[in-house]
Tab-separated table of N, CA and C in Angstrom:
chain	number	residue	atom	x	y	z
A	20	GLU	N	11.475	3.727	0.527
A	20	GLU	CA	11.990	4.814	1.358
A	20	GLU	C	13.422	4.549	1.802
A	21	GLN	N	14.090	3.596	1.197
A	21	GLN	CA	15.477	3.266	1.511
A	21	GLN	C	15.644	2.709	2.933
A	22	ARG	N	14.611	2.141	3.497
A	22	ARG	CA	14.672	1.557	4.839
A	22	ARG	C	14.870	0.049	4.711
A	23	PHE	N	16.007	-0.320	4.169
A	23	PHE	CA	16.268	-1.702	3.814
A	23	PHE	C	16.318	-2.627	5.023
A	24	ALA	N	16.994	-2.199	6.087
A	24	ALA	CA	17.088	-3.047	7.280
A	24	ALA	C	15.715	-3.250	7.912
A	25	ASP	N	14.901	-2.207	7.917
A	25	ASP	CA	13.556	-2.321	8.485
A	25	ASP	C	12.662	-3.237	7.656
A	26	SER	N	12.864	-3.242	6.350
A	26	SER	CA	11.997	-4.038	5.483
A	26	SER	C	12.368	-5.516	5.465
A	27	GLU	N	13.607	-5.833	5.831
A	27	GLU	CA	14.057	-7.223	5.728
A	27	GLU	C	13.171	-8.204	6.501
A	28	PRO	N	12.862	-7.974	7.798
A	28	PRO	CA	12.013	-8.951	8.496
A	28	PRO	C	10.613	-9.072	7.892
A	29	LEU	N	10.065	-7.962	7.423
A	29	LEU	CA	8.738	-7.995	6.809
A	29	LEU	C	8.754	-8.811	5.523
A	30	LEU	N	9.793	-8.620	4.721
A	30	LEU	CA	9.900	-9.358	3.466
A	30	LEU	C	10.145	-10.841	3.716
A	31	ARG	N	10.958	-11.148	4.718
A	31	ARG	CA	11.195	-12.563	5.047
A	31	ARG	C	9.894	-13.222	5.519
A	32	SER	N	9.086	-12.472	6.252
A	32	SER	CA	7.795	-12.985	6.693
A	32	SER	C	6.878	-13.245	5.495
A	33	ALA	N	6.869	-12.316	4.557
A	33	ALA	CA	6.039	-12.487	3.352
A	33	ALA	C	6.484	-13.719	2.568
A	34	ILE	N	7.779	-13.924	2.469
A	34	ILE	CA	8.305	-15.081	1.738
A	34	ILE	C	8.021	-16.372	2.509
A	35	GLY	N	8.012	-16.273	3.835
A	35	GLY	CA	7.667	-17.445	4.646
A	35	GLY	C	6.259	-17.931	4.342
A	36	GLY	N	5.357	-16.998	4.093
A	36	GLY	CA	3.984	-17.355	3.759
A	36	GLY	C	3.795	-17.739	2.306
A	37	ASP	N	4.676	-17.247	1.451
A	37	ASP	CA	4.590	-17.524	0.014
A	37	ASP	C	6.013	-17.560	-0.547
A	38	PRO	N	6.679	-18.724	-0.445
A	38	PRO	CA	8.096	-18.828	-0.813
A	38	PRO	C	8.442	-18.434	-2.249
A	39	LYS	N	7.445	-18.398	-3.135
A	39	LYS	CA	7.722	-18.053	-4.529
A	39	LYS	C	7.203	-16.671	-4.901
A	40	ASN	N	6.892	-15.856	-3.911
A	40	ASN	CA	6.378	-14.511	-4.157
A	40	ASN	C	7.441	-13.690	-4.891
A	41	PRO	N	7.263	-13.427	-6.186
A	41	PRO	CA	8.313	-12.782	-6.963
A	41	PRO	C	8.634	-11.362	-6.495
A	42	THR	N	7.629	-10.621	-6.103
A	42	THR	CA	7.868	-9.247	-5.656
A	42	THR	C	8.651	-9.238	-4.352
A	43	ALA	N	8.251	-10.066	-3.410
A	43	ALA	CA	8.948	-10.121	-2.124
A	43	ALA	C	10.388	-10.596	-2.304
A	44	LEU	N	10.600	-11.589	-3.177
A	44	LEU	CA	11.966	-12.068	-3.425
A	44	LEU	C	12.843	-10.964	-4.016
A	45	LEU	N	12.306	-10.221	-4.983
A	45	LEU	CA	13.086	-9.139	-5.593
A	45	LEU	C	13.388	-8.036	-4.581
A	46	LEU	N	12.374	-7.653	-3.824
A	46	LEU	CA	12.584	-6.586	-2.837
A	46	LEU	C	13.558	-7.012	-1.748
A	47	LEU	N	13.458	-8.264	-1.308
A	47	LEU	CA	14.399	-8.753	-0.299
A	47	LEU	C	15.815	-8.811	-0.876
A	48	GLY	N	15.943	-9.295	-2.106
A	48	GLY	CA	17.267	-9.322	-2.740
A	48	GLY	C	17.871	-7.934	-2.841
A	49	ARG	N	17.059	-6.975	-3.198
A	49	ARG	CA	17.528	-5.586	-3.290
A	49	ARG	C	17.910	-5.038	-1.919
A	50	ALA	N	17.082	-5.322	-0.904
A	50	ALA	CA	17.367	-4.854	0.453
A	50	ALA	C	18.664	-5.455	0.984
A	51	LEU	N	18.867	-6.741	0.744
A	51	LEU	CA	20.089	-7.401	1.202
A	51	LEU	C	21.316	-6.858	0.472
A	52	THR	N	21.173	-6.606	-0.817
A	52	THR	CA	22.282	-6.025	-1.582
A	52	THR	C	22.648	-4.654	-1.031
A	53	ALA	N	21.643	-3.831	-0.777
A	53	ALA	CA	21.884	-2.484	-0.257
A	53	ALA	C	22.573	-2.514	1.107
A	54	GLN	N	22.330	-3.581	1.866
A	54	GLN	CA	22.956	-3.718	3.180
A	54	GLN	C	24.326	-4.392	3.125
A	55	GLY	N	24.748	-4.779	1.921
A	55	GLY	CA	26.041	-5.439	1.768
A	55	GLY	C	26.013	-6.916	2.122
A	56	LYS	N	24.844	-7.501	2.227
A	56	LYS	CA	24.696	-8.931	2.526
A	56	LYS	C	24.619	-9.690	1.201
A	57	TYR	N	25.749	-9.703	0.503
A	57	TYR	CA	25.768	-10.174	-0.871
A	57	TYR	C	25.457	-11.654	-1.033
A	58	ALA	N	25.987	-12.497	-0.169
A	58	ALA	CA	25.735	-13.936	-0.309
A	58	ALA	C	24.250	-14.237	-0.123
A	59	ASP	N	23.646	-13.615	0.892
A	59	ASP	CA	22.210	-13.809	1.112
A	59	ASP	C	21.404	-13.258	-0.058
A	60	ALA	N	21.795	-12.091	-0.548
A	60	ALA	CA	21.080	-11.471	-1.667
A	60	ALA	C	21.135	-12.360	-2.901
A	61	GLU	N	22.295	-12.914	-3.189
A	61	GLU	CA	22.430	-13.787	-4.356
A	61	GLU	C	21.524	-15.009	-4.223
A	62	GLN	N	21.508	-15.601	-3.045
A	62	GLN	CA	20.673	-16.779	-2.817
A	62	GLN	C	19.194	-16.448	-3.036
A	63	VAL	N	18.749	-15.321	-2.513
A	63	VAL	CA	17.343	-14.912	-2.653
A	63	VAL	C	17.018	-14.628	-4.117
A	64	LEU	N	17.882	-13.888	-4.794
A	64	LEU	CA	17.616	-13.541	-6.189
A	64	LEU	C	17.606	-14.778	-7.081
A	65	ARG	N	18.437	-15.749	-6.773
A	65	ARG	CA	18.449	-16.980	-7.570
A	65	ARG	C	17.184	-17.801	-7.363
A	66	ARG	N	16.516	-17.621	-6.220
A	66	ARG	CA	15.241	-18.300	-5.985
A	66	ARG	C	14.121	-17.662	-6.794
A	67	SER	N	14.336	-16.435	-7.183
A	67	SER	CA	13.360	-15.727	-8.006
A	67	SER	C	13.421	-16.280	-9.420
A	68	SER	N	12.399	-16.030	-10.194
A	68	SER	CA	12.399	-16.493	-11.582
A	68	SER	C	13.456	-15.745	-12.382
A	69	LEU	N	14.371	-16.475	-12.963
A	69	LEU	CA	15.403	-15.842	-13.789
A	69	LEU	C	14.944	-15.704	-15.235
A	70	ASP	N	13.653	-15.913	-15.457
A	70	ASP	CA	13.069	-15.761	-16.786
A	70	ASP	C	12.398	-14.409	-16.953
A	71	THR	N	12.904	-13.419	-16.239
A	71	THR	CA	12.411	-12.049	-16.346
A	71	THR	C	13.591	-11.096	-16.251
A	72	PHE	N	13.331	-9.853	-16.549
A	72	PHE	CA	14.395	-8.852	-16.570
A	72	PHE	C	14.969	-8.547	-15.185
A	73	MET	N	14.104	-8.205	-14.247
A	73	MET	CA	14.559	-7.623	-12.988
A	73	MET	C	15.500	-8.498	-12.167
A	74	PRO	N	15.238	-9.795	-11.958
A	74	PRO	CA	16.196	-10.573	-11.167
A	74	PRO	C	17.584	-10.611	-11.800
A	75	ASN	N	17.632	-10.699	-13.114
A	75	ASN	CA	18.932	-10.719	-13.790
A	75	ASN	C	19.631	-9.372	-13.681
A	76	SER	N	18.878	-8.297	-13.797
A	76	SER	CA	19.449	-6.963	-13.636
A	76	SER	C	19.991	-6.775	-12.224
A	77	LEU	N	19.221	-7.213	-11.224
A	77	LEU	CA	19.671	-7.094	-9.832
A	77	LEU	C	20.891	-7.975	-9.561
A	78	LEU	N	20.910	-9.171	-10.133
A	78	LEU	CA	22.104	-10.019	-9.990
A	78	LEU	C	23.311	-9.364	-10.643
A	79	GLY	N	23.107	-8.754	-11.818
A	79	GLY	CA	24.209	-8.038	-12.470
A	79	GLY	C	24.755	-6.938	-11.584
A	80	SER	N	23.869	-6.193	-10.970
A	80	SER	CA	24.271	-5.123	-10.056
A	80	SER	C	24.999	-5.682	-8.833
A	81	LEU	N	24.478	-6.764	-8.299
A	81	LEU	CA	25.096	-7.412	-7.144
A	81	LEU	C	26.526	-7.846	-7.466
A	82	TYR	N	26.695	-8.537	-8.589
A	82	TYR	CA	28.036	-8.993	-8.968
A	82	TYR	C	28.954	-7.822	-9.272
A	83	TRP	N	28.428	-6.784	-9.901
A	83	TRP	CA	29.231	-5.608	-10.213
A	83	TRP	C	29.753	-4.969	-8.922
A	84	ARG	N	28.903	-4.846	-7.916
A	84	ARG	CA	29.314	-4.260	-6.632
A	84	ARG	C	30.454	-5.052	-5.992
A	85	GLN	N	30.489	-6.341	-6.276
A	85	GLN	CA	31.532	-7.199	-5.711
A	85	GLN	C	32.775	-7.278	-6.594
A	86	GLY	N	32.738	-6.636	-7.754
A	86	GLY	CA	33.862	-6.699	-8.675
A	86	GLY	C	33.912	-7.979	-9.483
A	87	LYS	N	32.823	-8.735	-9.493
A	87	LYS	CA	32.745	-9.977	-10.266
A	87	LYS	C	32.201	-9.634	-11.650
A	88	LEU	N	33.061	-9.054	-12.459
A	88	LEU	CA	32.620	-8.484	-13.729
A	88	LEU	C	32.116	-9.518	-14.725
A	89	ASP	N	32.754	-10.672	-14.786
A	89	ASP	CA	32.311	-11.697	-15.733
A	89	ASP	C	30.910	-12.204	-15.371
A	90	GLN	N	30.668	-12.414	-14.082
A	90	GLN	CA	29.347	-12.866	-13.651
A	90	GLN	C	28.313	-11.765	-13.860
A	91	ALA	N	28.717	-10.527	-13.623
A	91	ALA	CA	27.802	-9.400	-13.842
A	91	ALA	C	27.396	-9.328	-15.305
A	92	GLU	N	28.378	-9.450	-16.185
A	92	GLU	CA	28.079	-9.399	-17.611
A	92	GLU	C	27.160	-10.551	-18.022
A	93	SER	N	27.392	-11.741	-17.496
A	93	SER	CA	26.533	-12.891	-17.819
A	93	SER	C	25.098	-12.658	-17.367
A	94	ALA	N	24.929	-12.129	-16.167
A	94	ALA	CA	23.580	-11.860	-15.664
A	94	ALA	C	22.891	-10.811	-16.532
A	95	LEU	N	23.628	-9.791	-16.928
A	95	LEU	CA	23.037	-8.751	-17.762
A	95	LEU	C	22.715	-9.265	-19.160
A	96	MET	N	23.519	-10.183	-19.660
A	96	MET	CA	23.203	-10.772	-20.963
A	96	MET	C	21.906	-11.584	-20.886
A	97	ARG	N	21.660	-12.227	-19.746
A	97	ARG	CA	20.373	-12.914	-19.571
A	97	ARG	C	19.248	-11.885	-19.519
A	98	ALA	N	19.504	-10.744	-18.893
A	98	ALA	CA	18.494	-9.683	-18.792
A	98	ALA	C	18.119	-9.146	-20.167
A	99	VAL	N	19.068	-9.130	-21.099
A	99	VAL	CA	18.811	-8.629	-22.454
A	99	VAL	C	17.647	-9.391	-23.093
A	100	LYS	N	17.536	-10.671	-22.815
A	100	LYS	CA	16.480	-11.500	-23.412
A	100	LYS	C	15.083	-11.037	-23.013
A	101	PHE	N	14.982	-10.353	-21.874
A	101	PHE	CA	13.674	-10.007	-21.323
A	101	PHE	C	13.439	-8.507	-21.199
A	102	VAL	N	14.395	-7.700	-21.646
A	102	VAL	CA	14.300	-6.252	-21.452
A	102	VAL	C	13.128	-5.669	-22.239
A	103	THR	N	12.443	-4.741	-21.616
A	103	THR	CA	11.360	-4.030	-22.284
A	103	THR	C	11.895	-2.694	-22.781
A	104	PRO	N	11.179	-2.045	-23.667
A	104	PRO	CA	11.643	-0.732	-24.137
A	104	PRO	C	11.905	0.264	-23.001
A	105	LEU	N	11.114	0.197	-21.953
A	105	LEU	CA	11.298	1.128	-20.834
A	105	LEU	C	12.537	0.824	-20.000
A	106	GLU	N	13.014	-0.404	-20.067
A	106	GLU	CA	14.168	-0.813	-19.261
A	106	GLU	C	15.488	-0.738	-20.028
A	107	ARG	N	15.428	-0.473	-21.319
A	107	ARG	CA	16.650	-0.485	-22.144
A	107	ARG	C	17.709	0.503	-21.657
A	108	ARG	N	17.300	1.692	-21.313
A	108	ARG	CA	18.265	2.710	-20.872
A	108	ARG	C	18.994	2.259	-19.606
A	109	GLN	N	18.240	1.697	-18.659
A	109	GLN	CA	18.845	1.203	-17.419
A	109	GLN	C	19.869	0.113	-17.716
A	110	LEU	N	19.491	-0.834	-18.566
A	110	LEU	CA	20.384	-1.938	-18.888
A	110	LEU	C	21.609	-1.443	-19.651
A	111	ALA	N	21.416	-0.504	-20.552
A	111	ALA	CA	22.551	0.076	-21.283
A	111	ALA	C	23.520	0.729	-20.298
A	112	SER	N	22.995	1.417	-19.311
A	112	SER	CA	23.832	2.061	-18.296
A	112	SER	C	24.621	1.024	-17.495
A	113	GLN	N	23.992	-0.091	-17.188
A	113	GLN	CA	24.689	-1.146	-16.455
A	113	GLN	C	25.836	-1.723	-17.296
A	114	PHE	N	25.588	-1.939	-18.575
A	114	PHE	CA	26.667	-2.423	-19.445
A	114	PHE	C	27.788	-1.391	-19.543
A	115	GLN	N	27.441	-0.132	-19.572
A	115	GLN	CA	28.445	0.946	-19.613
A	115	GLN	C	29.336	0.886	-18.367
A	116	GLN	N	28.713	0.716	-17.199
A	116	GLN	CA	29.483	0.633	-15.949
A	116	GLN	C	30.439	-0.556	-15.968
A	117	ILE	N	29.939	-1.688	-16.431
A	117	ILE	CA	30.788	-2.878	-16.487
A	117	ILE	C	31.923	-2.662	-17.483
A	118	GLY	N	31.597	-2.046	-18.611
A	118	GLY	CA	32.636	-1.728	-19.592
A	118	GLY	C	33.711	-0.842	-18.991
A	119	ASP	N	33.291	0.164	-18.237
A	119	ASP	CA	34.261	1.058	-17.581
A	119	ASP	C	35.172	0.285	-16.630
A	120	ASP	N	34.586	-0.637	-15.870
A	120	ASP	CA	35.400	-1.407	-14.927
A	120	ASP	C	36.300	-2.413	-15.640
A	121	PHE	N	35.808	-3.012	-16.718
A	121	PHE	CA	36.684	-3.876	-17.515
A	121	PHE	C	37.869	-3.059	-18.041
A	122	LYS	N	37.589	-1.854	-18.509
A	122	LYS	CA	38.647	-0.994	-19.045
A	122	LYS	C	39.675	-0.665	-17.962
A	123	LYS	N	39.203	-0.310	-16.765
A	123	LYS	CA	40.104	-0.008	-15.642
A	123	LYS	C	40.968	-1.214	-15.288
A	124	ALA	N	40.410	-2.415	-15.474
A	124	ALA	CA	41.135	-3.643	-15.151
A	124	ALA	C	42.057	-4.077	-16.283
A	125	GLY	N	42.111	-3.289	-17.353
A	125	GLY	CA	42.980	-3.619	-18.472
A	125	GLY	C	42.432	-4.710	-19.370
A	126	ARG	N	41.147	-4.934	-19.315
A	126	ARG	CA	40.510	-5.985	-20.120
A	126	ARG	C	39.747	-5.314	-21.260
A	127	SER	N	40.523	-4.813	-22.221
A	127	SER	CA	39.946	-3.983	-23.277
A	127	SER	C	38.958	-4.731	-24.173
A	128	GLU	N	39.195	-6.005	-24.453
A	128	GLU	CA	38.250	-6.760	-25.292
A	128	GLU	C	36.901	-6.901	-24.592
A	129	ASN	N	36.941	-7.188	-23.299
A	129	ASN	CA	35.704	-7.304	-22.527
A	129	ASN	C	34.995	-5.953	-22.465
A	130	ALA	N	35.767	-4.894	-22.279
A	130	ALA	CA	35.193	-3.549	-22.222
A	130	ALA	C	34.508	-3.216	-23.540
A	131	ALA	N	35.170	-3.515	-24.649
A	131	ALA	CA	34.597	-3.226	-25.962
A	131	ALA	C	33.285	-3.983	-26.166
A	132	ARG	N	33.255	-5.228	-25.711
A	132	ARG	CA	32.028	-6.030	-25.845
A	132	ARG	C	30.890	-5.418	-25.024
A	133	ALA	N	31.174	-5.005	-23.804
A	133	ALA	CA	30.154	-4.395	-22.944
A	133	ALA	C	29.676	-3.071	-23.535
A	134	TYR	N	30.611	-2.274	-24.065
A	134	TYR	CA	30.237	-1.001	-24.688
A	134	TYR	C	29.365	-1.226	-25.932
A	135	ARG	N	29.703	-2.252	-26.733
A	135	ARG	CA	28.883	-2.572	-27.917
A	135	ARG	C	27.461	-2.933	-27.507
A	136	GLN	N	27.349	-3.702	-26.430
A	136	GLN	CA	26.013	-4.098	-25.969
A	136	GLN	C	25.242	-2.872	-25.476
A	137	ALA	N	25.909	-1.978	-24.769
A	137	ALA	CA	25.257	-0.749	-24.300
A	137	ALA	C	24.772	0.078	-25.488
A	138	LYS	N	25.617	0.196	-26.494
A	138	LYS	CA	25.249	0.975	-27.681
A	138	LYS	C	24.086	0.329	-28.433
A	139	ALA	N	24.111	-0.994	-28.540
A	139	ALA	CA	23.020	-1.699	-29.222
A	139	ALA	C	21.691	-1.462	-28.502
A	140	LEU	N	21.710	-1.497	-27.183
A	140	LEU	CA	20.486	-1.251	-26.419
A	140	LEU	C	19.998	0.178	-26.610
A	141	GLU	N	20.929	1.112	-26.620
A	141	GLU	CA	20.552	2.512	-26.836
A	141	GLU	C	19.975	2.705	-28.238
A	142	ASN	N	20.590	2.084	-29.234
A	142	ASN	CA	20.100	2.207	-30.612
A	142	ASN	C	18.734	1.558	-30.779
A	143	GLU	N	18.513	0.411	-30.122
A	143	GLU	CA	17.199	-0.235	-30.180
A	143	GLU	C	16.152	0.692	-29.583
A	144	GLY	N	16.506	1.355	-28.496
A	144	GLY	CA	15.576	2.296	-27.856
A	144	GLY	C	15.226	3.461	-28.771
A	145	LYS	N	16.225	3.958	-29.491
A	145	LYS	CA	15.966	5.063	-30.435
A	145	LYS	C	15.099	4.603	-31.598
A	146	LEU	N	15.339	3.362	-32.057
A	146	LEU	CA	14.551	2.822	-33.151
A	146	LEU	C	13.073	2.662	-32.736
A	147	VAL	N	12.871	2.139	-31.547
A	147	VAL	CA	11.509	1.954	-31.055
A	147	VAL	C	10.820	3.297	-30.913
A	148	ALA	N	11.530	4.299	-30.389
A	148	ALA	CA	10.947	5.635	-30.222
A	148	ALA	C	10.598	6.263	-31.566
A	149	SER	N	11.432	6.041	-32.579
A	149	SER	CA	11.159	6.647	-33.883
A	149	SER	C	9.972	5.969	-34.581
A	150	ILE	N	9.739	4.705	-34.278
A	150	ILE	CA	8.609	3.994	-34.884
A	150	ILE	C	7.290	4.501	-34.308
A	151	ARG	N	7.304	4.850	-33.038
A	151	ARG	CA	6.081	5.345	-32.395
A	151	ARG	C	5.765	6.666	-32.974
């Protein structure tokens, strides 16, 4: 319900009882990011398992919001390893955003790389859909 500040104490309590609770860690990281508490959000997300899609996607978003494009791209590249067919469009969109910001910053090679990755994800999604 977008009540990030209200959810923070509840999520911290849940993590206090179960420090490795993946859902609580992801939700807390997202809540902290939405509140602009980037350092705390990064710390929480890094405690989450980075062997799945969502923490890497959220870290990519976090770094992108801060203008840390290289770190955002690295996090999203880790997310590529774990992306499911349902998440491909979201990840492609994130690469597109990073590509746009690289382009605005005059980093055309980086932008081209991000755009290629976005296109590859979109094409993989179309291939999977056509096989079904």
